[in-house]
mmCIF file of C-alpha atoms in Angstrom:
data_model
loop_
_atom_site.group_PDB
_atom_site.id
_atom_site.type_symbol
_atom_site.label_atom_id
_atom_site.label_comp_id
_atom_site.label_asym_id
_atom_site.label_seq_id
_atom_site.Cartn_x
_atom_site.Cartn_y
_atom_site.Cartn_z
ATOM 1 C CA MET A 12 85.061 95.426 146.805
ATOM 2 C CA LYS A 13 82.210 93.802 148.588
ATOM 3 C CA GLU A 14 84.527 91.202 150.013
ATOM 4 C CA LEU A 15 86.794 93.836 151.365
ATOM 5 C CA TYR A 16 83.847 95.523 152.998
ATOM 6 C CA ALA A 17 82.560 92.201 154.449
ATOM 7 C CA VAL A 18 86.025 91.515 156.010
ATOM 8 C CA VAL A 19 86.344 95.003 157.496
ATOM 9 C CA SER A 20 82.645 95.092 158.902
ATOM 10 C CA VAL A 21 83.107 91.615 160.457
ATOM 11 C CA ILE A 22 86.489 92.382 162.076
ATOM 12 C CA CYS A 23 85.034 95.726 163.485
ATOM 13 C CA ALA A 24 81.937 93.912 164.765
ATOM 14 C CA SER A 25 83.858 91.232 166.446
ATOM 15 C CA ALA A 26 86.249 93.512 167.955
ATOM 16 C CA LEU A 27 83.382 95.566 169.456
ATOM 17 C CA ILE A 28 81.720 92.468 170.790
ATOM 18 C CA CYS A 29 84.889 91.250 172.421
ATOM 19 C CA SER A 30 85.599 94.625 174.012
ATOM 20 C CA LEU A 31 82.072 94.621 175.505
ATOM 21 C CA VAL A 32 82.157 91.102 176.817
ATOM 22 C CA SER A 33 85.641 91.513 178.422
ATOM 23 C CA ALA A 34 84.585 94.716 180.071
ATOM 24 C CA PHE A 35 81.882 92.897 182.005
ATOM 25 C CA VAL A 36 84.288 90.081 183.334
ATOM 26 C CA THR A 37 86.250 91.022 186.249
ATOM 27 C CA ASP A 38 87.613 87.691 187.549
ATOM 28 C CA GLY A 39 91.195 87.031 186.620
ATOM 29 C CA SER A 40 91.118 83.321 185.604
ATOM 30 C CA THR A 41 87.811 83.670 183.900
ATOM 31 C CA LYS A 42 89.036 86.764 181.991
ATOM 32 C CA LYS A 43 92.134 84.913 180.773
ATOM 33 C CA ILE A 44 89.955 82.035 179.425
ATOM 34 C CA LEU A 45 87.389 84.496 177.987
ATOM 35 C CA ASN A 46 90.395 86.548 176.252
ATOM 36 C CA LEU A 47 91.582 83.304 174.673
ATOM 37 C CA ILE A 48 88.104 82.261 173.442
ATOM 38 C CA LEU A 49 87.589 85.807 172.135
ATOM 39 C CA GLY A 50 91.074 85.912 170.467
ATOM 40 C CA ALA A 51 90.233 82.696 168.763
ATOM 41 C CA PHE A 52 86.885 84.201 167.672
ATOM 42 C CA ILE A 53 88.470 87.188 166.163
ATOM 43 C CA VAL A 54 90.980 85.131 164.244
ATOM 44 C CA CYS A 55 88.123 83.099 162.828
ATOM 45 C CA CYS A 56 86.188 86.097 161.962
ATOM 46 C CA MET A 57 89.131 87.444 160.034
ATOM 47 C CA ILE A 58 90.012 84.124 158.239
ATOM 48 C CA ILE A 59 86.535 83.158 157.065
ATOM 49 C CA PRO A 60 85.695 86.387 154.988
ATOM 50 C CA VAL A 61 89.309 86.377 153.617
ATOM 51 C CA ARG A 62 88.899 82.629 152.502
ATOM 52 C CA ASN A 63 85.362 83.374 150.941
ATOM 53 C CA ALA A 64 87.002 86.347 149.005
ATOM 54 C CA ILE A 65 89.830 84.020 147.705
ATOM 55 C CA GLN A 66 87.371 81.492 146.647
ATOM 56 C CA SER A 67 85.193 83.946 144.828
ATOM 57 C CA VAL A 68 88.115 85.097 142.646
ATOM 58 C CA ASN A 69 87.632 83.750 139.232
ATOM 59 C CA ILE A 70 90.697 83.275 137.089
ATOM 60 C CA ASN A 71 89.548 83.326 133.399
ATOM 61 C CA LEU A 72 92.528 83.236 131.156
ATOM 62 C CA SER A 73 90.418 82.960 128.076
ATOM 63 C CA GLN A 74 89.598 86.654 127.993
ATOM 64 C CA TYR A 75 93.285 87.540 127.350
ATOM 65 C CA GLU A 76 94.942 87.537 124.007
ATOM 66 C CA THR A 77 97.549 84.794 123.186
ATOM 67 C CA ALA A 78 100.981 85.480 122.192
ATOM 68 C CA GLN A 79 100.116 84.407 118.708
ATOM 69 C CA ASN A 80 97.357 87.095 118.409
ATOM 70 C CA ILE A 81 99.531 89.824 119.811
ATOM 71 C CA THR A 82 102.385 89.132 117.526
ATOM 72 C CA SER A 83 100.013 89.049 114.440
ATOM 73 C CA THR A 84 98.660 92.456 115.569
ATOM 74 C CA ASP A 85 102.072 93.797 115.885
ATOM 75 C CA ASP A 86 102.910 92.375 112.432
ATOM 76 C CA GLU A 87 99.857 93.975 111.063
ATOM 77 C CA ALA A 88 100.752 97.445 112.459
ATOM 78 C CA TYR A 89 104.275 97.196 111.077
ATOM 79 C CA SER A 90 102.728 96.257 107.561
ATOM 80 C CA LYS A 91 100.419 99.128 107.751
ATOM 81 C CA ALA A 92 103.370 101.425 108.683
ATOM 82 C CA VAL A 93 105.389 100.295 105.791
ATOM 83 C CA LEU A 94 102.470 100.683 103.385
ATOM 84 C CA ASN A 95 101.826 104.342 104.632
ATOM 85 C CA GLN A 96 105.403 105.183 104.324
ATOM 86 C CA THR A 97 105.735 103.645 100.887
ATOM 87 C CA LYS A 98 102.640 105.452 99.744
ATOM 88 C CA ALA A 99 103.999 108.913 100.994
ATOM 89 C CA ASN A 100 107.417 108.115 99.272
ATOM 90 C CA LEU A 101 105.725 107.239 95.937
ATOM 91 C CA GLN A 102 103.487 110.334 96.038
ATOM 92 C CA GLN A 103 106.452 112.549 96.716
ATOM 93 C CA SER A 104 108.448 110.862 93.955
ATOM 94 C CA LEU A 105 105.552 111.306 91.532
ATOM 95 C CA SER A 106 105.177 115.009 92.359
ATOM 96 C CA ASP A 107 108.927 115.616 91.976
ATOM 97 C CA LEU A 108 109.153 113.597 88.689
ATOM 98 C CA LEU A 109 106.294 115.715 87.120
ATOM 99 C CA GLU A 110 107.839 118.945 88.501
ATOM 100 C CA GLN A 111 111.084 118.097 86.667
ATOM 101 C CA ASN A 112 108.946 118.003 83.550
ATOM 102 C CA ASN A 113 107.745 121.599 84.324
ATOM 103 C CA ILE A 114 104.258 120.216 85.484
ATOM 104 C CA ILE A 115 103.117 121.429 88.960
ATOM 105 C CA ILE A 116 100.353 119.474 90.424
ATOM 106 C CA ASN A 117 98.037 120.103 93.283
ATOM 107 C CA ARG A 118 98.333 116.672 94.813
ATOM 108 C CA CYS A 119 98.380 112.954 94.043
ATOM 109 C CA GLU A 120 96.827 110.034 95.693
ATOM 110 C CA ILE A 121 98.352 106.586 95.309
ATOM 111 C CA ILE A 122 96.535 103.503 96.607
ATOM 112 C CA LEU A 123 98.492 100.560 97.463
ATOM 113 C CA SER A 124 97.765 96.981 98.326
ATOM 114 C CA GLN A 125 99.688 94.003 99.653
ATOM 115 C CA SER A 126 99.852 90.773 97.615
ATOM 116 C CA ASP A 127 99.925 87.359 98.894
ATOM 117 C CA LYS A 128 103.777 87.173 98.353
ATOM 118 C CA ASN A 129 104.295 90.157 100.692
ATOM 119 C CA SER A 130 104.928 92.654 97.785
ATOM 120 C CA ILE A 131 103.344 96.060 97.442
ATOM 121 C CA ILE A 132 101.110 96.650 94.473
ATOM 122 C CA ILE A 133 100.098 100.048 93.037
ATOM 123 C CA SER A 134 96.325 99.664 92.754
ATOM 124 C CA SER A 135 95.548 103.135 91.276
ATOM 125 C CA ILE A 136 96.954 106.698 91.052
ATOM 126 C CA SER A 137 94.858 109.941 91.137
ATOM 127 C CA ILE A 138 96.400 113.121 90.017
ATOM 128 C CA TYR A 139 94.770 116.552 90.775
ATOM 129 C CA ILE A 140 95.885 119.434 88.555
ATOM 130 C CA ASN A 141 94.858 122.965 87.872
ATOM 131 C CA ASN A 142 92.980 123.926 84.687
ATOM 132 C CA ASP A 143 96.376 125.589 83.532
ATOM 133 C CA TYR A 144 97.875 122.238 82.999
ATOM 134 C CA LEU A 145 94.625 120.560 81.187
ATOM 135 C CA ASP A 146 96.729 120.376 77.915
ATOM 136 C CA CYS A 147 99.357 118.344 79.676
ATOM 137 C CA THR A 148 97.228 115.363 80.523
ATOM 138 C CA ASP A 149 98.799 113.047 77.878
ATOM 139 C CA THR A 150 102.278 113.981 79.155
ATOM 140 C CA ILE A 151 101.256 113.302 82.790
ATOM 141 C CA SER A 152 99.939 109.938 81.793
ATOM 142 C CA ASN A 153 102.964 108.888 79.784
ATOM 143 C CA ILE A 154 105.277 110.046 82.568
ATOM 144 C CA THR A 155 103.306 108.179 85.147
ATOM 145 C CA PHE A 156 102.773 104.944 83.181
ATOM 146 C CA ASN A 157 106.456 104.694 82.221
ATOM 147 C CA ASN A 158 107.721 105.232 85.712
ATOM 148 C CA PHE A 159 104.983 103.500 87.916
ATOM 149 C CA GLY A 160 103.410 101.070 85.377
ATOM 150 C CA VAL A 161 99.827 102.326 86.079
ATOM 151 C CA THR A 162 97.715 104.631 83.991
ATOM 152 C CA PRO A 163 96.624 107.540 86.344
ATOM 153 C CA SER A 164 93.240 109.126 86.739
ATOM 154 C CA ILE A 165 93.692 112.918 86.140
ATOM 155 C CA MET A 166 91.186 115.364 87.675
ATOM 156 C CA THR A 167 91.202 119.153 87.519
ATOM 157 C CA GLU A 168 90.395 121.138 90.436
#
């Protein structure tokens, strides 16, 4: 912005100076020569600040991310979306499976992680039940372990 301000102020000042000088000269041939010199002066006054502004532009490409970083970020976002959707599907499946066995749960939380081989592992399962189903904890554990391979943590609310 400073460079633009410098260009505009120099052009305005040089135009004002040229107008004042040409107003005082009345002779025809002298006026033509003076107009030529003043025109060259105005052109120089416009070129020099623009040249300085262009030279002050610093192109630093290191601040921008490379295509490889952007791609890995997209891959990470896709992986996270897959994990979230898988988590939602497994939680709904567990709720439905227990409901088929006449056990209504408040909610369940399944924590997933991704292994080195790009597979998803169930880290833990937490099931929240009412006190009414407290006597069904063994059944809930067996159903969950048989279908998901993980022993759940059962908590009452």
